CSV table of C-alpha atoms in Angstrom, one decimal:
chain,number,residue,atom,x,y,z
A,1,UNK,CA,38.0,103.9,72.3
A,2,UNK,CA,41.3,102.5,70.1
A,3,UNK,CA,43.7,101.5,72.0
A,4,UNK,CA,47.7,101.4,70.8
A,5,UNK,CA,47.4,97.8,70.5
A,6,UNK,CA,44.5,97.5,68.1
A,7,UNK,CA,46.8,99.9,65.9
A,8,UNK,CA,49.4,96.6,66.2
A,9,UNK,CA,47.6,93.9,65.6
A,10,UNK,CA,45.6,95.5,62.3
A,11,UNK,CA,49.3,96.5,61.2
A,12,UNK,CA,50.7,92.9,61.9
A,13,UNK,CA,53.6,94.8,64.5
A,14,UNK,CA,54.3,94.9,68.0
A,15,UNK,CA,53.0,98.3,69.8
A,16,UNK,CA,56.5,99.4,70.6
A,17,UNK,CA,56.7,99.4,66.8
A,18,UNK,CA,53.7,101.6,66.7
A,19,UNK,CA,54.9,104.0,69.2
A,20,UNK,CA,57.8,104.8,67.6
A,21,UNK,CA,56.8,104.7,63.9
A,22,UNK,CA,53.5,107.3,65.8
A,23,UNK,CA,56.8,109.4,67.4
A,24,UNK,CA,58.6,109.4,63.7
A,25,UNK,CA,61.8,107.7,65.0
A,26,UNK,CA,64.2,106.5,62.7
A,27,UNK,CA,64.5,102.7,63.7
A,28,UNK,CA,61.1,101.9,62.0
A,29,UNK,CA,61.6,101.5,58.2
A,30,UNK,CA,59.2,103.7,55.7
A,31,UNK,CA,57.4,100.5,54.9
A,32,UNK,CA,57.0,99.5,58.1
A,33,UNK,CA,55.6,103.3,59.3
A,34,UNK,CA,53.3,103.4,56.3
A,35,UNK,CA,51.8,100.4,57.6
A,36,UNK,CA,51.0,101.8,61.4
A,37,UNK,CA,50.0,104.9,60.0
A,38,UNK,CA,47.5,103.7,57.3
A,39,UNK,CA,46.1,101.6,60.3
A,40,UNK,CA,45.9,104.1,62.9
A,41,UNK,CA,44.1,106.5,60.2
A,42,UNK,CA,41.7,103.5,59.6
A,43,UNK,CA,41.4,103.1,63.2
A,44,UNK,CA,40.9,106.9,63.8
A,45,UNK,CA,43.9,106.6,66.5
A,46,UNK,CA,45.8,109.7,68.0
A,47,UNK,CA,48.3,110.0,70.2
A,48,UNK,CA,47.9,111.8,73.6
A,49,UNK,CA,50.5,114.3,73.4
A,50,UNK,CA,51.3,113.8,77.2
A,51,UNK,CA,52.1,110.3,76.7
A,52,UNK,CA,54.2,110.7,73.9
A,53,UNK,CA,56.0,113.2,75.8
A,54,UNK,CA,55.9,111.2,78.8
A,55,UNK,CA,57.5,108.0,76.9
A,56,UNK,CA,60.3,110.2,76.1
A,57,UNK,CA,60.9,111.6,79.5
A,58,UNK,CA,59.8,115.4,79.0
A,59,UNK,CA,57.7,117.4,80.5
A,60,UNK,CA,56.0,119.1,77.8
A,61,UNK,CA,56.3,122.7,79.2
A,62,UNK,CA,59.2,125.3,78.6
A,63,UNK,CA,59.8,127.3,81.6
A,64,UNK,CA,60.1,131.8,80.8
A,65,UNK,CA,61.5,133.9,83.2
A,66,UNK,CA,61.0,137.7,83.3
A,67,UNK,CA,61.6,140.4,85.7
A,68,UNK,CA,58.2,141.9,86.2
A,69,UNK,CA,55.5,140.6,84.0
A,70,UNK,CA,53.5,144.1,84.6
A,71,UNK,CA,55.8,146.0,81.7
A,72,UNK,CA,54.8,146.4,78.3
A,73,UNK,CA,57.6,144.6,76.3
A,74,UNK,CA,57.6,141.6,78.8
A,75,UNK,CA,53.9,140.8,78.6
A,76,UNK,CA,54.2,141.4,74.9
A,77,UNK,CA,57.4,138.9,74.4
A,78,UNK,CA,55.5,136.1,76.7
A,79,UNK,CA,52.1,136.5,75.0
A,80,UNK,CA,54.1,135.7,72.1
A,81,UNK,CA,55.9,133.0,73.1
A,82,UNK,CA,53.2,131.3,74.8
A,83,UNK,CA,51.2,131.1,71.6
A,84,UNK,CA,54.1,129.7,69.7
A,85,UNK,CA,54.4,126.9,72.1
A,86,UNK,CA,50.6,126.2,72.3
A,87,UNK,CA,50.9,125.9,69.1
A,88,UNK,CA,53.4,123.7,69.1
A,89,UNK,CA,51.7,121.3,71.6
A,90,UNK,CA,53.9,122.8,74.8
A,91,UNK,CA,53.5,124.8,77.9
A,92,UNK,CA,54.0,127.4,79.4
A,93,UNK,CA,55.3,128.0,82.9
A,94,UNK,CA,55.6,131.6,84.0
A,95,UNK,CA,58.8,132.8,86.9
A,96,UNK,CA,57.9,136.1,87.3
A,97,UNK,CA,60.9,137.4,89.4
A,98,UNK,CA,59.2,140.8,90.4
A,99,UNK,CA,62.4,142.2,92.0
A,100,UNK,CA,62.4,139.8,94.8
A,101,UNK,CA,65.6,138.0,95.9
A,102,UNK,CA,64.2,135.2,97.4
A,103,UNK,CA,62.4,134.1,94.6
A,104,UNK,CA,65.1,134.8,92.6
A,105,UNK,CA,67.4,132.2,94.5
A,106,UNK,CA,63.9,129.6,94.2
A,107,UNK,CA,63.7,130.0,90.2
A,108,UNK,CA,67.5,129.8,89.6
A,109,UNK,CA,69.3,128.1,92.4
A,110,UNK,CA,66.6,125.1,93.9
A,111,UNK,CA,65.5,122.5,92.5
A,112,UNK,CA,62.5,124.3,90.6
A,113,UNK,CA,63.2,124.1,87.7
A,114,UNK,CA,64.7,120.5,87.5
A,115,UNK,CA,62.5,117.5,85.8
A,116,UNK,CA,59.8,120.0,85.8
A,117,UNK,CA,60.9,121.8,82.0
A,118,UNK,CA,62.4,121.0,79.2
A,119,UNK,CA,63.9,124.0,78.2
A,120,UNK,CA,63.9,127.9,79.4
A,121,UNK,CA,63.8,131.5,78.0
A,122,UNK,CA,65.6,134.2,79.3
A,123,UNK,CA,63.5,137.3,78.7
A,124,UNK,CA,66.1,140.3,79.7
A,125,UNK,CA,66.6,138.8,83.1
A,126,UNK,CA,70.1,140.5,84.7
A,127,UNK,CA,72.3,137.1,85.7
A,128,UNK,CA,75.2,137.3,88.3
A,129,UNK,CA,77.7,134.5,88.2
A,130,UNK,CA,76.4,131.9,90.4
A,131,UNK,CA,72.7,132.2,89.0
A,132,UNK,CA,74.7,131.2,85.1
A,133,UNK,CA,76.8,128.3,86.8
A,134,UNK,CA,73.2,127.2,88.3
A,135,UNK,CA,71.6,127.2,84.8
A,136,UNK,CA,74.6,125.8,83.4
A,137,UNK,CA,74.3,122.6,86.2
A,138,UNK,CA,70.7,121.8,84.6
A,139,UNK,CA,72.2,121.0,81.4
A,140,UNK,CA,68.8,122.3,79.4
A,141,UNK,CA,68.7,124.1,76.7
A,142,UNK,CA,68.1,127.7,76.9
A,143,UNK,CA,67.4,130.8,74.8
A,144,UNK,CA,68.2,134.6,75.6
A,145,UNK,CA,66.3,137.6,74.9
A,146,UNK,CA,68.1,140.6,75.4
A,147,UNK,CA,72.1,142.1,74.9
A,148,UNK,CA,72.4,142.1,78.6
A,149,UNK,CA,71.6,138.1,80.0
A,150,UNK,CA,74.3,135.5,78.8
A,151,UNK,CA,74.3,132.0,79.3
A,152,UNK,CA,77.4,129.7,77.7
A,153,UNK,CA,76.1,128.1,75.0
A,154,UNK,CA,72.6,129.5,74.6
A,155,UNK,CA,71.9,131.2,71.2
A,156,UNK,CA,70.6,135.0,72.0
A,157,UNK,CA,67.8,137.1,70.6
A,158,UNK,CA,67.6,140.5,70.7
A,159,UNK,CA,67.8,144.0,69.1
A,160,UNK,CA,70.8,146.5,68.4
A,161,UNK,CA,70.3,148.7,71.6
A,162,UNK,CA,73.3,150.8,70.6
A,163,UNK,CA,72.2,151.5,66.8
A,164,UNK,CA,68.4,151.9,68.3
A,165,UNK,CA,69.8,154.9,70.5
A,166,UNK,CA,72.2,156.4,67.9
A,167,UNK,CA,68.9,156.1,65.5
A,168,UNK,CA,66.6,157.9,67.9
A,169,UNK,CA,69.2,160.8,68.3
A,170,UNK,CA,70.2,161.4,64.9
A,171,UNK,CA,66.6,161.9,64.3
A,172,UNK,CA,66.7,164.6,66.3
A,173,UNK,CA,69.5,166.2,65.2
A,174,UNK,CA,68.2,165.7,61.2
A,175,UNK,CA,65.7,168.4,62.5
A,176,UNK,CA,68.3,171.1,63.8
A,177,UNK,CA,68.4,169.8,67.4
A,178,UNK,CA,71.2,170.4,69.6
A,179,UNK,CA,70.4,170.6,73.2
A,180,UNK,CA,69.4,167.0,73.2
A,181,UNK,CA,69.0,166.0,76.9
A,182,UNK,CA,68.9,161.9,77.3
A,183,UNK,CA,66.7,160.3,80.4
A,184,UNK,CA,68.6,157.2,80.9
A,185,UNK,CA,67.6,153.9,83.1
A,186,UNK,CA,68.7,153.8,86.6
A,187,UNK,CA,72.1,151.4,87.2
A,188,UNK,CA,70.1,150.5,90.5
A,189,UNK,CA,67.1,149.1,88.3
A,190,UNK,CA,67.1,145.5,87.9
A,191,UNK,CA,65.3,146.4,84.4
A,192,UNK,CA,67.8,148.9,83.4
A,193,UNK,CA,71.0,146.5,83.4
A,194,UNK,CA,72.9,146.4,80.1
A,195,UNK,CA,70.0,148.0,78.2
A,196,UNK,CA,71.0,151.8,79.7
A,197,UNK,CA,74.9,151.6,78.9
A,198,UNK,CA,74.2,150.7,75.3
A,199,UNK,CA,71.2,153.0,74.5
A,200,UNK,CA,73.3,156.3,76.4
A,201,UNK,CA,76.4,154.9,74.1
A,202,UNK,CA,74.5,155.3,71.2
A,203,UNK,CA,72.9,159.0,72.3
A,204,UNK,CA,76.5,159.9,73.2
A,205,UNK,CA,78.1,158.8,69.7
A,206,UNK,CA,75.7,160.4,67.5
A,207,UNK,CA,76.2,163.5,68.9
A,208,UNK,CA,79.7,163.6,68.9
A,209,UNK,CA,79.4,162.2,65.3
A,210,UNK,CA,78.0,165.2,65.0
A,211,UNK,CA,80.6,167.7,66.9
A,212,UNK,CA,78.2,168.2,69.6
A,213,UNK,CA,79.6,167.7,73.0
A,214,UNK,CA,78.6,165.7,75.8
A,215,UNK,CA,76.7,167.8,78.3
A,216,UNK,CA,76.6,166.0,82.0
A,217,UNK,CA,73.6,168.1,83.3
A,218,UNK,CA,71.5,167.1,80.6
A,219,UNK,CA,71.7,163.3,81.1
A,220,UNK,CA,69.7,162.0,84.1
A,221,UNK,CA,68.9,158.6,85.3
A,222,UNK,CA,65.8,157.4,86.5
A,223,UNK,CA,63.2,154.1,86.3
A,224,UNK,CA,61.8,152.5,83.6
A,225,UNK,CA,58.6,153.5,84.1
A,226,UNK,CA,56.1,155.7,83.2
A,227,UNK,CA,56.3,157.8,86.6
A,228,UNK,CA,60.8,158.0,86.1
A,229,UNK,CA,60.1,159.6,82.9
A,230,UNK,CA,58.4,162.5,85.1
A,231,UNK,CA,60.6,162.3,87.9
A,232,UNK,CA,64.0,162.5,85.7
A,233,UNK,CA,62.3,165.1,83.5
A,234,UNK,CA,61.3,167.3,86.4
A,235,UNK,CA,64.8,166.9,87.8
A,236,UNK,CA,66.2,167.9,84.2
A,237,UNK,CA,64.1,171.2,84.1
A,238,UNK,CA,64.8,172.3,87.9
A,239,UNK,CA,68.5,172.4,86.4
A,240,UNK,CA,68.2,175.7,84.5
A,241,UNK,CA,67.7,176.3,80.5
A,242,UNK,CA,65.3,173.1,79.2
A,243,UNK,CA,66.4,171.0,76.1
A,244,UNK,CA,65.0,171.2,73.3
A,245,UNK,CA,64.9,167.5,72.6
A,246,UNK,CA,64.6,164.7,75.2
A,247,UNK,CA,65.5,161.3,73.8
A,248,UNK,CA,63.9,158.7,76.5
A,249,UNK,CA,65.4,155.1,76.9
A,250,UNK,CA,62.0,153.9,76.8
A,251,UNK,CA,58.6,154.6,75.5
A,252,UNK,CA,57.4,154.4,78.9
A,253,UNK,CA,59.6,157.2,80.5
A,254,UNK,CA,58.7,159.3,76.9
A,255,UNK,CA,55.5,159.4,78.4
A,256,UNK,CA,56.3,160.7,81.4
A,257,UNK,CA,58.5,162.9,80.2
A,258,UNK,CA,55.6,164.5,77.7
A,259,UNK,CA,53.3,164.9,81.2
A,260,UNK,CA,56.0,166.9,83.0
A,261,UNK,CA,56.8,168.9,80.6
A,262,UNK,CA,53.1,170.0,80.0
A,263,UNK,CA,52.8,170.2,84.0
A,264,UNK,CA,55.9,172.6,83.6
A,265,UNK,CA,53.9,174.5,80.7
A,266,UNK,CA,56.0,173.6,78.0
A,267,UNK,CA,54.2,172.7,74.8
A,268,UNK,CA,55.3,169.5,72.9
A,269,UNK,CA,56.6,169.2,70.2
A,270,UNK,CA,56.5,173.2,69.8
A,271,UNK,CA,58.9,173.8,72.8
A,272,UNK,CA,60.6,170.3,73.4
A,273,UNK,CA,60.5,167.5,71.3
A,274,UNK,CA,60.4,163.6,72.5
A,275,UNK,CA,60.9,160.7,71.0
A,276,UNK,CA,61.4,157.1,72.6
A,277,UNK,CA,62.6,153.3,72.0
A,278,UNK,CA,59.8,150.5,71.9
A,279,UNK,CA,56.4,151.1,69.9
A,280,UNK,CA,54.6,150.6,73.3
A,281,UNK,CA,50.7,150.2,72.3
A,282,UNK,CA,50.2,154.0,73.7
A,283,UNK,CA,52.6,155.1,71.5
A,284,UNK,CA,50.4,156.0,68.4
A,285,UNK,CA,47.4,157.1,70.8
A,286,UNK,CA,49.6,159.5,72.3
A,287,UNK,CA,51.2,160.7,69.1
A,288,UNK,CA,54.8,159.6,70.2
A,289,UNK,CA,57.8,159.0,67.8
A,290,UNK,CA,59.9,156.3,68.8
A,291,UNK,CA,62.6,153.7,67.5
A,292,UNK,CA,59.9,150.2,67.4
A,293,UNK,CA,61.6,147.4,68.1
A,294,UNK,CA,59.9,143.8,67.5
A,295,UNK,CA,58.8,142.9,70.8
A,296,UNK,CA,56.7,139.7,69.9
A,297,UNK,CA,58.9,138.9,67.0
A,298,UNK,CA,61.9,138.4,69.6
A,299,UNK,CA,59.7,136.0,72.0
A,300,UNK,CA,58.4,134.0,68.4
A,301,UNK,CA,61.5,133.7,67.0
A,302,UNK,CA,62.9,132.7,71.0
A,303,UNK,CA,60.6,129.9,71.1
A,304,UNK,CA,61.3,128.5,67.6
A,305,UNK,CA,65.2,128.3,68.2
A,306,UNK,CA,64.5,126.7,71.1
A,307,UNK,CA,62.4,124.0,70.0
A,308,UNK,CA,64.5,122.8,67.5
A,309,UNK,CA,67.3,121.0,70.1
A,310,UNK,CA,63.9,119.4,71.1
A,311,UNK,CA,63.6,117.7,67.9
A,312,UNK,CA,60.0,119.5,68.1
A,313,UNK,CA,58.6,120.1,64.6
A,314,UNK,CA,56.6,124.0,65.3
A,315,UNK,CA,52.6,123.7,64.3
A,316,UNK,CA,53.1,127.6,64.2
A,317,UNK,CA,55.9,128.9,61.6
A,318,UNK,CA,58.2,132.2,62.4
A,319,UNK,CA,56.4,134.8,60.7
A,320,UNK,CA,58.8,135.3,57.7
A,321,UNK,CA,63.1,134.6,57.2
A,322,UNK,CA,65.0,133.4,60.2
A,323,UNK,CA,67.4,136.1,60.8
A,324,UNK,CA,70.8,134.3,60.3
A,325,UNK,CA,73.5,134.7,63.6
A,326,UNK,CA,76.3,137.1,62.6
A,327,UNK,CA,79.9,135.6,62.0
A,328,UNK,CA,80.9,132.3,64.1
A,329,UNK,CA,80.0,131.4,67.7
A,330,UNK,CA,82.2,132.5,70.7
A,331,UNK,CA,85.1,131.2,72.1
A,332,UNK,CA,82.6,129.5,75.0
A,333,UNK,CA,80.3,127.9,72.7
A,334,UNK,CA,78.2,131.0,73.2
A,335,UNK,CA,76.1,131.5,69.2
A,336,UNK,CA,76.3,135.1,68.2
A,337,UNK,CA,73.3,137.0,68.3
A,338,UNK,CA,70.3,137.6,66.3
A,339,UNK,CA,69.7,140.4,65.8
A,340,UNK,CA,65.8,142.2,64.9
A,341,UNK,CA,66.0,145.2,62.8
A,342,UNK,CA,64.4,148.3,64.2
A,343,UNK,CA,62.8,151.2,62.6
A,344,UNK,CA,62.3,155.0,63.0
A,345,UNK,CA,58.5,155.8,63.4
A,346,UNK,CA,58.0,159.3,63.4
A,347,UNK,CA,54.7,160.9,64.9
A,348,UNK,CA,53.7,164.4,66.3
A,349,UNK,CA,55.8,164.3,69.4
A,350,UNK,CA,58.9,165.6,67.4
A,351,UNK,CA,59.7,169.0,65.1
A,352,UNK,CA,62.1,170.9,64.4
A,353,UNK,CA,63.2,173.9,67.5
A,354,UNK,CA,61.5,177.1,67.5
A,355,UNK,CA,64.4,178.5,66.1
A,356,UNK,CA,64.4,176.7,62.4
């Protein structure tokens, strides 16, 4: 086997000089690297990727941290970003946080995560104030995906929850809707966080864009889940005269919504319509119009902001333009987010009312 040093002596330098002109530092001259690299092609030398990483003190893997690694838009964001890293000669290492405190308070606030990553993604994990001051005291750098988890100074990722909603609403008023009834995620869901606030904004400005007004007893919280969709559905039937449009904060609770409302008897999209946010990969099997949002596009894009403080050139490009920040960073150092576009996909689930 070639060894670094048989590299050295056919190129007349020392091996330190081989190492770095191998790593592409700048302290080698372009004659000089020329040199080692002609040589170690001759040779047929390559570098293990774990020493090289290991001569600069990293660890070679990026640590991801999601909620609950069971939902559809987290498996699809760290499938994503996984293969981006690979790609890239990194690992992954998976926290899934599955709702449980304590190993919340092992990811974020022990020594976990210390000399054993170089960097870390955020996937839409809720953060209180002493799990950012923790991440903040590893002094790694980080990117977010999703509006509602913020750490100073790491660039964000993410979609326009607000103009997603306002999007999936309008839709249904464009068809002669106006009893539009909105399931909404639960306050007390560690999933729902941010994410419910600014997709019910955008239901309730569309409508009153429209001069419709806001209606309490059509709005109901539940999970976001396939089985809160029927719960919050059933609830909004046992309330008296049914909606004729049920915008759901999630593809997910669309889908339950669809099966309680043909337990109930009601026919969709004949009697109610229903239309979601996500593109879940049910979606087009079960005929559902939704907002789709770019789920592995936001993990891709993640992982190839956040190699670049690594100095890490990416084996696998961003598939297409870099979406630019928009405007200047925050007073904190904080980048502005980027922003994914979404788009309307319409499918059977939604028609115009009975009436029309």
């Amino acid at each position: 086997m070639t060894r670094i040093d048989d590299v050295a002596r056919l190129a007349g330098v020392s091996t330190a000089t081989v190492s770095r002109a191998l790593r592409g530092l700048p302290t080698v001259s372009a004659a000089t690297r020329r040199r080692v690299l002609a040589a170690a092609e001759q040779l047929q030398y390559a570098v293990s990727p774990s020493a090289s990483r290991l001569a600069g003190g990293r660890t070679g893997t990026v640590a991801v941290v999601v909620p609950r690694i069971t939902r559809w838009f987290f498996g699809t964001v760290v499938e994503a970003v996984e293969e981006f890293l690979q790609d890239s000669g990194y690992d992954l290492l998976l926290y899934n946080l599955g709702g449980r405190e304590h190993t919340r308070q092992r990811v974020l606030h022990t020594a976990s995560l210390h000399k054993r990553v170089d960097a870390i993604i955020l996937v839409a994990t809720p953060l209180r104030a002493a799990d950012v001051h923790a991440l903040t005291k590893l002094d790694l750098p980080g990117v977010t995906i999703s509006s509602g988890t913020k750490v100073p100074g790491w660039p964000c990722v993410r979609i326009d929850d607000v103009a997603a909603a306002r999007t999936a609403t309008r839709h249904l008023l464009d068809l002669g809707h106006t009893r539009i009834a909105h399931i909404s995620g639960d306050p007390d869901d560690e999933l729902a966080f941010t994410t419910h606030l600014d997709r019910r904004r955008g239901y309730q400005e569309a409508l009153q864009a429209a001069g419709i007004g806001l209606d309490p007893s059509l709005d109901v919280e539940s999970r976001f889940t396939i089985d809160g969709g029927t719960r919050a559905t059933a609830e909004l039937l046992a309330r008296g005269e049914p909606p004729t449009a049920i915008f759901a904060a999630c593809d997910e609770m669309a889908m339950g919504a669809i099966t309680a409302l043909r337990d109930a008897g009601l026919r969709v999209p004949q009697d109610v319509s229903v239309i979601g946010i996500d593109d879940h990969d049910l979606a087009g099997v079960l005929g559902l119009s939704t907002i789709a949002q770019p789920a592995a596009e936001q993990g891709l894009l993640a992982a190839r902001i956040l190699l670049d403080p690594l100095g890490v050139r990416a084996a696998a490009p961003y598939p297409g333009p870099v979406p630019a920040p928009r405007g200047a960073d925050t007073d904190d150092g904080t980048p502005t987010p980027v922003i994914l576009p979404t788009r309307l996909v319409v499918r059977e689930s939604t028609a115009p009312p009975r009436a029309h």
